C-alpha cells in the first residue's frame, strides 16, 4: 500500500468526503490560508473554492451554533480550531446544544452532524493554553462522539466516518502527528467509530494509548523487545464510544495494563480505561494498573520544565519494566531528539 | 508616571487633532519620555527578533514592531495606580508600563528571572508591581478581566482606571460585546484600547468585518465614548488618553480608543511576510506603513522641539546598552529546576 503522511491522509479523507457530499463545508480561522491547518485543508480549498472552504472571524461560540443550525438544515459543517483550546469558547453550543439535540428533542428535531476538528499543540513553548488535550472533558457528555486518530490510515478513515455519520463528532488531531507517514488506503472507506485497534501484538503487557501516545508506545515496545519483553499496543482511536471489548481482550491476554494518554491522568481517559479494567477484568490483572499522562500541572514553557512535563517512550518502557518487576538495561536512547524548529 | 499624569490632569490642553499640534503645548520632558519609550520598545523587539532564529527562545512570539506608539502613548499618560492588561502581542504594553527588561527577555529564554519564571513564555507576561497585571493568549479574556478590575475600583470608590489592549479581531468575539455592555451599564472606568492593525493572523478585515465597518460607531451604539486615533503618532495617542482618563476618573463610563496602526512582521515569529513568501499582503503596503514609522515620527518631533541630535543619540545608546545587558543577563540566568514544576498550582 502507498504511504501518506497524516496530514495528506486527513486531506484526502476530507476531499473524498466533499466529493461524495456537496453539503460538506469547512470553516474556522485559517482554513483557507496557503498553509491551511498544517496543509490539511489546502487541497479542499483549491478544489472546492471559497463557497465550501472559508475563513471565519474570531467567533468560536457563535460559529459552532451556526454550524449546528446549518446541520439542522441538511448541511455538514466542519469547524476547525487551529488549537483545540479555542474550543472552550464553544462549549455551550457543543455540549448544551449539539450533544443533546437528538436525545432532548425526542428525535423530532432530526440530527446535527457537525464535525469539529481541534489541533492539540505540544512542546516548544506552546504553553498552558495552547497545548491541552480535551478528549476527556468532551467525552464526558453523552451525545458527542470523540475520536483521536493516531495513524494516517485512521486520520483519513475517521474523517470519512465522521462526515458520513449522523452524530456530532469531535476529531482531535495532535500537532506532532501531521508529518508522520504510514500506509493509507486509496478507497473511500471509513474507520469505524467505536473500534480500537491492536496495532502491535504482544503477550507480556498491554499499553492502551491514545493519539500521539500510540507513537511513543510503539517506540517503547520496539525497545522493550530487545529486553525480551513483548508489548501489545492498543490504539484507542475512539474515546467515545469506547471499545471495551478490545481493551479487555488485550488485558485478559497479557495481565498487565499501562494506559498512556495525551492529557492528565486525574479524571481522564487513562482513569476511565483503568476503571473499566478494574470492573470487568480485575481477576486477569497480575499487577496494578499504571496510568501515564501529563505531569499534574498546567503546561510550562521553559524547556527543562517542559521536558519533565511530557511523558515519552522511555516513561512507558520504564513503567512496563516496573510492572514486570524487572530492571532496565538499555532504554537510554529511545526518546526522539526534539527536532522541532520555531517560530511555532 | 504618576507625576506626569497628574501634571497632565492639571489643565494640560488636549488637541483633538494631530500629534504635531498637541506637541506645541507638550512639556519637553514628556516628549522625551515618550520618545525614549517608543525607541526602547522598538529596539528591544528588534533585538529579540534578530536573536530569535538561534532557536533559544522556545516560545511562539508575536512581535509588535510598528505598533509602539500605542503602548507608549497610552501607558505614558497613566497614573501609578492604574492597571494594564494585554493580549498575545504584549511586549510593547509590558515595557511601556514599566515591566523589567530582564523580566521580559528572560521569560522568552525560559529562565528563572523571567517575569513569569519561565512558566508563561512570550504571551503570558506579568509585572504587577508596575501595574501590568497579565497578558493572555486566548482572544478577549483580558477584556473581561480588565472590566472586572474596573468594577473593583468603582466599588472601592477610587479613581483608578483599568486599561486593556487588544486587536481589532478581538472585537469579533462575543466577550468583547458582553464586557462592553456591562461596562456601559455600570459606567465602569475601563479604557478599551483597540490596536487596529488591519489583519488577524493572515485574514484581512474584509473577510471578517462588513465593508465600511467603523468600530467606533459600533461601540457608540452601547452609549460608550469611542474615538479613532492615529496609532502611529505617540503624541496623539498620549493626548487622547489623557482626555479619556479625565472622563474615566470622573465616573462618566468606559472609553474605547481605536488606534490605527500596522504590524510590520509576520503574525507570530520574527520574519517579514514578504521574506517568508506569504502573499496575503504585499511589500508595497508594508513600505507605506514604514514611511509612517512611529519611532521616526517621534524622533522628528523631538528634534524639531530643539533637542540636540547628540543628546538624542546619547539616550539611544544608553537604551541599547540596557538591552544588551538584559540579553546577557537573561542568557546567563539559571533554568528553573525541574522540581519547581509543581510549585504554585494552587
Ligand atoms: C479564542 C481564540 N481564538 C483564536 C485564537 C488564535 N489567534 C491568536 S492571535 C489571532 C489574531 C488576532 O488578531 P487581532 O485581535 O486583530 O490582534 P493582532 O494579532 O492583529 O495584534 C488569532 C485568531 C486565539 N488565540 N484565541
XYZ file of N, CA and C in Angstrom, chain B residues 76-314:
717
model
N 2.083 56.076 28.829
C 2.729 57.323 29.254
C 1.765 58.238 29.985
N 0.498 58.101 29.709
C -0.478 59.001 30.320
C -1.065 58.452 31.622
N -0.856 57.183 31.895
C -1.497 56.569 33.065
C -0.852 56.985 34.382
N -1.594 56.838 35.436
C -1.044 57.056 36.771
C -0.515 55.756 37.355
N 0.242 55.879 38.439
C 0.848 54.703 39.075
C -0.168 53.657 39.499
N -1.343 54.112 39.896
C -2.329 53.191 40.456
C -3.199 52.519 39.400
N -3.049 52.942 38.167
C -3.863 52.331 37.120
C -3.278 50.966 36.758
N -4.113 50.113 36.186
C -3.616 48.780 35.831
C -3.835 48.498 34.345
N -2.959 47.658 33.828
C -2.962 47.366 32.401
C -3.068 45.857 32.186
N -3.887 45.482 31.222
C -3.972 44.095 30.750
C -3.620 44.073 29.271
N -3.114 42.938 28.823
C -2.767 42.852 27.410
C -3.111 41.473 26.870
N -2.784 41.276 25.603
C -3.144 40.023 24.922
C -1.884 39.360 24.394
N -1.978 38.638 23.291
C -0.816 37.879 22.819
C 0.308 38.772 22.298
N -0.027 39.953 21.817
C 1.030 40.852 21.297
C 1.325 41.857 22.417
N 2.045 41.406 23.401
C 2.049 42.123 24.679
C 3.360 42.768 25.091
N 4.449 42.475 24.369
C 5.737 43.002 24.839
C 5.692 44.529 24.955
N 5.078 45.168 23.957
C 5.036 46.632 23.936
C 4.369 47.188 25.192
N 3.241 46.586 25.521
C 2.466 47.122 26.653
C 3.184 46.877 27.973
N 3.793 45.709 28.059
C 4.541 45.353 29.261
C 5.695 46.341 29.471
N 6.443 46.600 28.422
C 7.587 47.516 28.558
C 7.107 48.939 28.818
N 6.090 49.362 28.085
C 5.608 50.733 28.259
C 5.088 50.947 29.676
N 4.549 49.905 30.271
C 4.012 50.022 31.618
C 5.099 49.810 32.673
N 6.342 49.749 32.239
C 7.430 49.713 33.216
C 7.908 48.326 33.588
N 7.400 47.301 32.908
C 7.867 45.937 33.179
C 9.375 45.842 32.953
N 10.053 45.023 33.749
C 11.509 44.997 33.653
C 11.956 44.333 32.357
N 12.982 44.913 31.773
C 13.503 44.401 30.508
C 14.048 42.988 30.709
N 14.775 42.795 31.794
C 15.305 41.450 32.063
C 14.146 40.464 32.235
N 13.104 40.890 32.916
C 11.945 40.027 33.121
C 11.342 39.560 31.807
N 11.320 40.442 30.823
C 10.793 40.079 29.506
C 11.738 39.131 28.783
N 12.998 39.544 28.690
C 13.938 38.760 27.896
C 14.136 37.377 28.513
N 14.293 37.338 29.820
C 14.497 36.054 30.492
C 13.257 35.166 30.345
N 12.091 35.768 30.305
C 10.877 34.971 30.112
C 10.903 34.306 28.736
N 11.351 35.049 27.738
C 11.426 34.461 26.403
C 12.481 33.357 26.334
N 13.497 33.479 27.152
C 14.515 32.427 27.202
C 14.146 31.309 28.170
N 12.983 31.430 28.809
C 12.507 30.358 29.693
C 13.261 30.259 31.005
N 13.860 31.361 31.445
C 14.728 31.308 32.626
C 13.995 31.759 33.886
N 14.656 31.468 34.975
C 14.077 31.730 36.293
C 13.830 33.220 36.517
N 14.645 34.070 35.890
C 14.459 35.509 36.063
C 13.351 36.077 35.179
N 12.723 35.218 34.387
C 11.611 35.697 33.573
C 10.491 36.212 34.453
N 9.721 37.145 33.930
C 8.677 37.762 34.762
C 7.647 36.734 35.206
N 7.543 35.612 34.490
C 6.667 34.513 34.934
C 7.513 33.288 35.289
N 8.763 33.517 35.625
C 9.711 32.434 35.985
C 9.861 31.381 34.886
N 9.660 31.801 33.657
C 9.808 30.847 32.553
C 8.614 29.927 32.391
N 7.579 30.177 33.108
C 6.401 29.311 33.021
C 5.462 29.729 31.892
N 5.449 31.042 31.622
C 4.403 31.555 30.737
C 4.827 31.770 29.301
N 6.072 32.188 29.093
C 6.521 32.488 27.740
C 6.054 33.853 27.271
N 6.272 34.077 25.991
C 6.064 35.405 25.405
C 4.669 35.979 25.599
N 3.680 35.108 25.661
C 2.298 35.617 25.701
C 1.725 35.756 27.104
N 2.478 35.308 28.114
C 1.938 35.389 29.475
C 2.863 36.199 30.368
N 2.859 37.485 30.151
C 3.736 38.369 30.922
C 2.984 38.916 32.123
N 3.737 39.288 33.121
C 3.132 39.943 34.279
C 4.162 40.838 34.949
N 3.695 41.925 35.471
C 4.549 42.828 36.238
C 3.640 43.610 37.162
N 3.084 42.906 38.109
C 2.075 43.526 38.978
C 2.616 44.755 39.667
N 3.906 44.697 40.026
C 4.458 45.817 40.793
C 4.480 47.109 39.970
N 4.466 47.007 38.648
C 4.397 48.239 37.858
C 3.000 48.467 37.293
N 2.055 47.656 37.687
C 0.686 47.890 37.226
C 0.335 47.168 35.938
N 1.203 46.253 35.500
C 0.857 45.424 34.339
C 0.370 44.099 34.917
N -0.914 43.872 34.913
C -1.446 42.712 35.640
C -1.046 41.430 34.912
N -1.668 41.164 33.772
C -1.261 40.000 32.978
C -1.594 40.225 31.512
N -0.971 39.398 30.683
C -1.412 39.256 29.287
C -1.828 37.807 29.120
N -2.698 37.544 28.148
C -3.095 36.154 27.924
C -3.341 35.908 26.445
N -3.284 34.649 26.061
C -3.259 34.331 24.639
C -4.611 33.918 24.063
N -5.627 33.832 24.892
C -6.947 33.492 24.371
C -7.681 34.806 24.112
N -8.113 34.983 22.881
C -8.665 36.282 22.492
C -9.807 36.722 23.414
N -9.727 37.937 23.877
C -10.837 38.547 24.601
C -10.853 38.317 26.101
N -10.089 37.342 26.573
C -10.114 37.046 28.014
C -9.862 38.285 28.857
N -8.845 39.026 28.488
C -8.436 40.128 29.357
C -9.313 41.363 29.183
N -10.165 41.383 28.193
C -11.130 42.495 28.117
C -12.095 42.356 29.290
N -12.559 41.138 29.490
C -13.453 40.903 30.621
C -12.725 41.125 31.948
N -11.501 40.648 32.036
C -10.763 40.780 33.296
C -10.531 42.256 33.634
N -10.187 43.048 32.641
C -9.973 44.483 32.892
C -11.284 45.126 33.332
N -12.376 44.691 32.741
C -13.682 45.220 33.128
C -13.961 44.895 34.597
N -13.562 43.709 35.003
C -13.735 43.328 36.407
C -12.858 44.146 37.335
N -11.648 44.442 36.907
C -10.784 45.290 37.736
C -11.381 46.689 37.865
N -11.963 47.153 36.769
C -12.623 48.469 36.811
C -13.807 48.441 37.781
N -14.520 47.334 37.806
C -15.633 47.185 38.753
C -15.111 47.289 40.192
N -13.978 46.629 40.434
C -13.400 46.675 41.778
C -13.049 48.117 42.156
N -12.488 48.852 41.211
C -12.119 50.246 41.508
C -13.367 51.073 41.811
N -14.422 50.802 41.052
C -15.646 51.551 41.292
C -16.225 51.216 42.674
N -16.206 49.930 42.989
C -16.724 49.526 44.304
C -15.905 50.157 45.424
N -14.597 50.282 45.181
C -13.711 50.874 46.190
C -13.764 52.404 46.194
N -14.506 52.956 45.256
C -14.596 54.421 45.106
C -13.224 55.079 44.976
N -12.338 54.429 44.224
C -11.052 55.077 43.953
C -11.054 55.509 42.487
N -10.253 56.508 42.167
C -10.255 56.986 40.773
C -9.317 56.200 39.863
N -9.059 54.958 40.207
C -8.151 54.170 39.367
C -8.853 53.738 38.092
N -8.023 53.450 37.095
C -8.546 53.057 35.789
C -7.912 51.731 35.385
N -8.705 50.870 34.760
C -8.170 49.628 34.184
C -8.124 49.778 32.665
N -7.012 49.367 32.100
C -6.808 49.503 30.659
C -6.643 48.117 30.063
N -7.223 47.887 28.902
C -6.956 46.631 28.220
C -6.635 46.882 26.756
N -5.567 46.245 26.322
C -5.159 46.327 24.910
C -5.606 45.056 24.191
N -6.021 45.211 22.949
C -6.404 44.034 22.152
C -6.425 44.450 20.688
N -6.520 43.464 19.810
C -6.558 43.763 18.382
C -7.973 43.847 17.859
N -8.127 44.344 16.654
C -9.481 44.546 16.123
C -10.220 43.229 15.907
N -9.484 42.124 15.714
C -10.173 40.844 15.526
C -10.863 40.410 16.808
N -10.364 40.893 17.907
C -10.962 40.519 19.183
C -12.345 41.149 19.324
N -12.599 42.191 18.550
C -13.949 42.779 18.525
C -14.928 41.879 17.770
N -14.460 40.748 17.289
C -15.367 39.778 16.680
C -15.873 38.773 17.713
N -15.189 38.691 18.839
C -15.574 37.730 19.870
C -16.732 38.288 20.706
N -17.597 37.396 21.129
C -18.724 37.798 21.964
C -18.313 38.468 23.262
N -17.212 38.013 23.839
C -16.805 38.531 25.145
C -16.542 40.041 25.088
N -16.157 40.538 23.942
C -15.955 41.982 23.792
C -17.281 42.716 24.027
N -18.339 42.236 23.382
C -19.629 42.934 23.488
C -20.263 42.741 24.862
N -20.064 41.587 25.421
C -20.617 41.334 26.748
C -19.954 42.258 27.775
N -18.646 42.372 27.664
C -17.909 43.229 28.602
C -18.273 44.693 28.390
N -18.352 45.080 27.131
C -18.666 46.471 26.793
C -20.040 46.850 27.339
N -20.983 45.965 27.150
C -22.342 46.238 27.616
C -22.365 46.435 29.132
N -21.673 45.543 29.816
C -21.655 45.631 31.283
C -20.952 46.913 31.733
N -19.826 47.188 31.097
C -19.070 48.393 31.463
C -19.911 49.643 31.209
N -20.691 49.622 30.136
C -21.527 50.782 29.813
C -22.663 50.935 30.826
N -23.306 49.827 31.157
C -24.410 49.876 32.118
C -23.926 50.421 33.454
N -22.761 49.921 33.874
C -22.268 50.289 35.211
C -21.345 51.507 35.197
N -21.134 52.069 34.030
C -20.223 53.232 33.876
C -18.863 52.942 34.528
N -18.278 51.863 34.108
C -17.023 51.427 34.726
C -15.815 52.158 34.132
N -14.818 52.391 34.970
C -13.617 53.094 34.498
C -12.660 52.157 33.761
N -13.090 51.681 32.599
C -12.224 50.810 31.826
C -11.920 51.472 30.482
N -10.655 51.502 30.163
C -10.217 52.075 28.880
C -9.910 50.923 27.930
N -10.672 50.841 26.865
C -10.528 49.748 25.902
C -9.683 50.249 24.738
N -8.482 49.740 24.631
C -7.590 50.227 23.584
C -7.455 49.168 22.495
N -8.094 49.448 21.376
C -8.048 48.521 20.252
C -6.930 48.951 19.312
N -5.987 48.061 19.064
C -4.943 48.351 18.078
C -5.400 47.747 16.764
N -5.925 48.580 15.911
C -6.428 48.081 14.631
C -5.275 48.046 13.634
N -4.719 46.840 13.451
C -3.602 46.690 12.510
C -4.065 45.993 11.229
N -5.351 45.945 11.032
C -5.986 45.521 9.768
C -5.983 44.022 9.491
N -5.207 43.253 10.249
C -5.117 41.810 9.984
C -5.319 41.004 11.258
N -5.909 39.839 11.058
C -5.993 38.846 12.130
C -5.237 37.649 11.592
N -4.100 37.348 12.129
C -3.125 36.435 11.524
C -3.012 36.792 10.036
N -3.538 35.968 9.127
C -3.408 36.328 7.705
C -4.743 36.761 7.091
N -5.741 36.984 7.927
C -7.045 37.397 7.372
C -7.182 38.904 7.396
N -7.408 39.517 6.234
C -7.635 40.965 6.224
C -9.024 41.285 6.777
N -9.213 42.521 7.149
C -10.504 42.957 7.673
C -11.662 42.580 6.766
N -11.428 42.636 5.457
C -12.536 42.470 4.509
C -13.229 41.112 4.619
N -12.541 40.088 5.109
C -13.213 38.802 5.231
C -13.779 38.597 6.638
N -13.599 39.611 7.494
C -14.016 39.403 8.884
C -15.059 40.398 9.357
N -15.049 41.571 8.748
C -15.996 42.590 9.189
C -16.607 43.222 7.937
N -17.894 43.562 7.987
C -18.556 44.073 6.781
C -17.862 45.328 6.248
N -17.887 45.481 4.920
C -17.263 46.657 4.307
C -17.817 47.918 4.962
N -16.946 48.858 5.209
C -17.384 50.129 5.793
C -17.561 50.083 7.299
N -17.177 48.974 7.909
C -17.326 48.891 9.369
C -16.518 49.983 10.051
N -17.160 50.630 10.984
C -16.487 51.620 11.805
C -16.665 51.130 13.241
N -15.604 50.606 13.805
C -15.732 50.012 15.145
C -16.219 51.039 16.161
N -15.780 52.284 15.988
C -16.202 53.313 16.943
C -17.717 53.504 16.897
N -18.227 53.455 15.681
C -19.673 53.614 15.529
C -20.412 52.479 16.262
N -19.886 51.263 16.115
C -20.497 50.134 16.812
C -20.481 50.338 18.313
N -19.332 50.779 18.783
C -19.181 50.940 20.231
C -20.109 52.039 20.733
N -20.266 53.080 19.927
C -21.153 54.184 20.348
C -22.599 53.723 20.493
N -22.943 52.672 19.783
C -24.302 52.132 19.932
C -24.549 51.644 21.360
N -23.469 51.384 22.096
C -23.599 50.999 23.508
C -23.549 52.235 24.424
N -23.602 53.399 23.808
C -23.533 54.666 24.550
C -22.172 54.816 25.235
N -21.162 54.347 24.563
C -19.804 54.434 25.090
C -19.001 55.387 24.212
N -18.212 56.245 24.832
C -17.361 57.164 24.085
C -16.341 56.383 23.275
N -16.225 56.700 22.002
C -15.298 55.967 21.148
C -14.632 56.925 20.179
N -13.324 56.795 20.051
C -12.622 57.655 19.100
C -11.530 56.930 18.374
N -11.353 57.333 17.137
C -10.295 56.764 16.315
C -9.079 57.686 16.399
N -7.921 57.085 16.554
C -6.696 57.854 16.729
C -5.644 57.362 15.750
N -4.752 58.238 15.369
C -3.589 57.817 14.575
C -2.654 57.064 15.519
N -2.662 55.757 15.415
C -1.911 54.924 16.350
C -0.415 54.936 16.095
N 0.040 55.604 15.066
C 1.478 55.693 14.838
C 2.037 57.030 15.316
N 1.180 57.799 15.957
C 1.581 59.118 16.440
C 1.509 59.094 17.967
N 2.655 58.945 18.580
C 2.662 58.731 20.036
C 2.058 59.909 20.791
N 2.264 61.086 20.258
C 1.747 62.264 20.966
C 0.224 62.327 20.849
N -0.285 61.963 19.691
C -1.746 61.948 19.531
C -2.371 60.916 20.468
N -1.758 59.760 20.551
C -2.302 58.714 21.434
C -2.244 59.192 22.884
N -1.137 59.780 23.231
C -0.964 60.297 24.591
C -2.058 61.324 24.915
N -2.260 62.238 24.008
C -3.252 63.296 24.213
C -4.659 62.727 24.357
N -5.024 61.805 23.492
C -6.366 61.221 23.550
C -6.539 60.430 24.844
N -5.462 59.803 25.275
C -5.573 59.016 26.502
C -5.799 59.923 27.705
N -5.095 61.047 27.726
C -5.302 61.979 28.846
C -6.758 62.418 28.919
N -7.315 62.735 27.768
C -8.710 63.177 27.754
C -9.610 62.047 28.243
N -9.296 60.842 27.793
C -10.103 59.689 28.209
C -10.010 59.485 29.716
N -8.816 59.648 30.242
C -8.628 59.417 31.684
C -9.446 60.402 32.509
N -9.513 61.638 32.028
C -10.341 62.617 32.753
C -11.781 62.114 32.839
N -12.284 61.639 31.730
C -13.664 61.145 31.699
C -13.824 59.908 32.593
N -12.847 59.006 32.490
C -12.925 57.758 33.261
C -12.884 58.042 34.758
N -11.979 58.950 35.140
C -11.843 59.223 36.579
C -13.027 60.024 37.106
N -13.716 60.697 36.211
C -14.896 61.456 36.636
C -16.122 60.559 36.753
N -15.939 59.274 36.475
C -17.067 58.347 36.622
C -18.057 58.387 35.471
N -17.578 58.859 34.324
C -18.507 59.000 33.192
C -18.558 57.766 32.295
N -17.956 56.686 32.735
C -18.101 55.445 31.970
C -16.927 55.131 31.080
N -16.976 53.969 30.439
C -15.838 53.461 29.672
C -15.526 54.296 28.427
N -14.314 54.148 27.967
C -13.892 54.811 26.728
C -13.216 53.769 25.838
N -13.514 53.863 24.563
C -12.908 52.976 23.567
C -12.042 53.824 22.648
N -10.783 53.457 22.514
C -9.902 54.153 21.563
C -9.503 53.163 20.476
N -9.784 53.509 19.254
C -9.359 52.664 18.137
C -8.106 53.293 17.538
N -6.975 52.652 17.757
C -5.700 53.210 17.309
C -5.307 52.526 15.997
N -5.259 53.284 14.938
C -4.959 52.710 13.625
C -3.449 52.539 13.484
N -3.027 51.318 13.242
C -1.588 51.051 13.185
C -1.326 49.848 12.295
N -0.114 49.341 12.328
C 0.250 48.282 11.398
C 1.341 47.415 11.991
N 1.167 46.104 11.848
C 2.191 45.153 12.308
C 3.172 44.922 11.161
N 4.456 45.152 11.449
C 5.456 45.034 10.384
C 5.848 43.588 10.100
N 5.946 42.793 11.168
C 6.449 41.426 10.980
C 5.285 40.458 10.807
N 5.646 39.185 10.602
C 4.626 38.138 10.491
C 3.805 38.063 11.789
N 2.664 37.414 11.704
C 1.773 37.351 12.870
C 2.494 36.793 14.097
N 3.156 35.660 13.901
C 3.915 35.080 15.009
C 5.277 34.701 14.461
N 6.312 35.180 15.112
C 7.660 34.920 14.617
C 8.340 36.203 14.177
N 9.642 36.110 13.884
C 10.448 37.305 13.689
C 10.556 37.792 12.240
N 9.992 37.048 11.304
C 10.259 37.361 9.889
C 9.294 38.395 9.319
N 9.702 38.940 8.187
C 8.776 39.760 7.403
C 7.988 38.814 6.493
N 6.726 39.107 6.306
C 5.898 38.209 5.494
C 6.443 38.040 4.071
N 6.910 39.141 3.483
C 7.382 39.017 2.101
C 8.630 38.133 2.036
N 9.436 38.174 3.112
C 10.621 37.303 3.123
C 10.232 35.845 3.291
N 9.138 35.634 4.005
C 8.688 34.263 4.240
C 7.841 33.756 3.070
N 7.708 34.582 2.050
C 6.992 34.148 0.844
C 5.479 34.150 0.990
N 4.960 34.898 1.953
C 3.498 34.936 2.100
C 2.905 36.042 1.238
N 1.702 35.791 0.758
C 1.148 36.740 -0.212
C -0.115 37.440 0.282
N -0.468 37.253 1.558
C -1.740 37.841 1.989
C -1.684 39.360 2.070
N -0.469 39.915 2.066
C -0.331 41.368 1.971
C 0.991 41.639 1.290
N 1.098 42.794 0.649
C 2.319 42.965 -0.141
C 3.300 43.949 0.487
N 4.496 43.884 -0.052
C 5.590 44.688 0.455
C 5.283 46.180 0.311
N 4.579 46.537 -0.780
C 4.281 47.954 -1.004
C 3.430 48.505 0.140
N 2.506 47.700 0.611
C 1.667 48.134 1.733
C 2.525 48.330 2.987
N 3.414 47.383 3.218
C 4.328 47.499 4.364
C 5.168 48.772 4.239
N 5.665 49.002 3.045
C 6.506 50.190 2.838
C 5.745 51.476 3.154
N 4.497 51.514 2.733
C 3.704 52.722 3.018
C 3.594 52.929 4.531
N 3.405 51.843 5.269
C 3.292 51.988 6.721
C 4.658 52.263 7.355
N 5.712 51.723 6.759
C 7.032 52.010 7.324
C 7.384 53.488 7.159
N 6.834 54.093 6.130
C 7.034 55.541 5.984
C 6.416 56.300 7.152
N 5.435 55.683 7.762
C 4.765 56.339 8.886
C 5.295 55.787 10.217
N 6.513 55.371 10.198
C 7.135 54.738 11.368
C 6.966 55.586 12.633
N 6.383 55.019 13.659
C 6.148 55.787 14.888
C 7.432 56.268 15.551
N 8.501 55.504 15.401
C 9.755 55.913 16.047
C 10.346 57.106 15.296
N 10.394 56.997 13.977
C 10.934 58.119 13.184
C 10.127 59.394 13.416
N 8.812 59.241 13.448
C 7.972 60.420 13.637
C 8.205 61.050 15.004
N 8.315 60.236 16.019
C 8.554 60.794 17.357
C 9.929 61.456 17.420
N 10.873 60.838 16.718
C 12.223 61.404 16.725
C 12.238 62.772 16.038
N 11.498 62.844 14.933
C 11.440 64.126 14.219
C 10.844 65.206 15.120
N 9.822 64.829 15.889
C 9.210 65.805 16.799
C 10.208 66.287 17.844
N 10.963 65.349 18.369
C 11.862 65.727 19.461
C 12.985 66.619 18.945
N 13.417 66.298 17.746
C 14.464 67.148 17.174
C 13.894 68.530 16.851
N 12.663 68.534 16.305
C 12.024 69.815 15.987
C 11.792 70.655 17.247
N 11.635 69.981 18.381
C 11.387 70.742 19.611
C 12.660 71.376 20.162
N 13.784 71.109 19.490
C 15.005 71.791 19.884
C 16.024 70.931 20.605
N 15.681 69.651 20.821
C 16.656 68.782 21.478
C 17.786 68.474 20.505
N 18.994 68.569 20.986
C 20.132 68.352 20.084
C 20.268 66.888 19.689
N 20.725 66.687 18.468
C 20.939 65.332 17.934
C 21.825 64.512 18.860
N 22.852 65.135 19.420
C 23.794 64.352 20.223
C 23.140 63.873 21.512
N 22.237 64.702 22.017
C 21.544 64.281 23.235
C 20.658 63.073 22.935
N 19.952 63.144 21.813
C 19.074 62.033 21.433
C 19.915 60.771 21.259
N 21.059 60.938 20.604
C 21.937 59.775 20.399
C 22.406 59.179 21.720
N 22.643 60.042 22.688
C 23.125 59.502 23.963
C 22.019 58.715 24.678
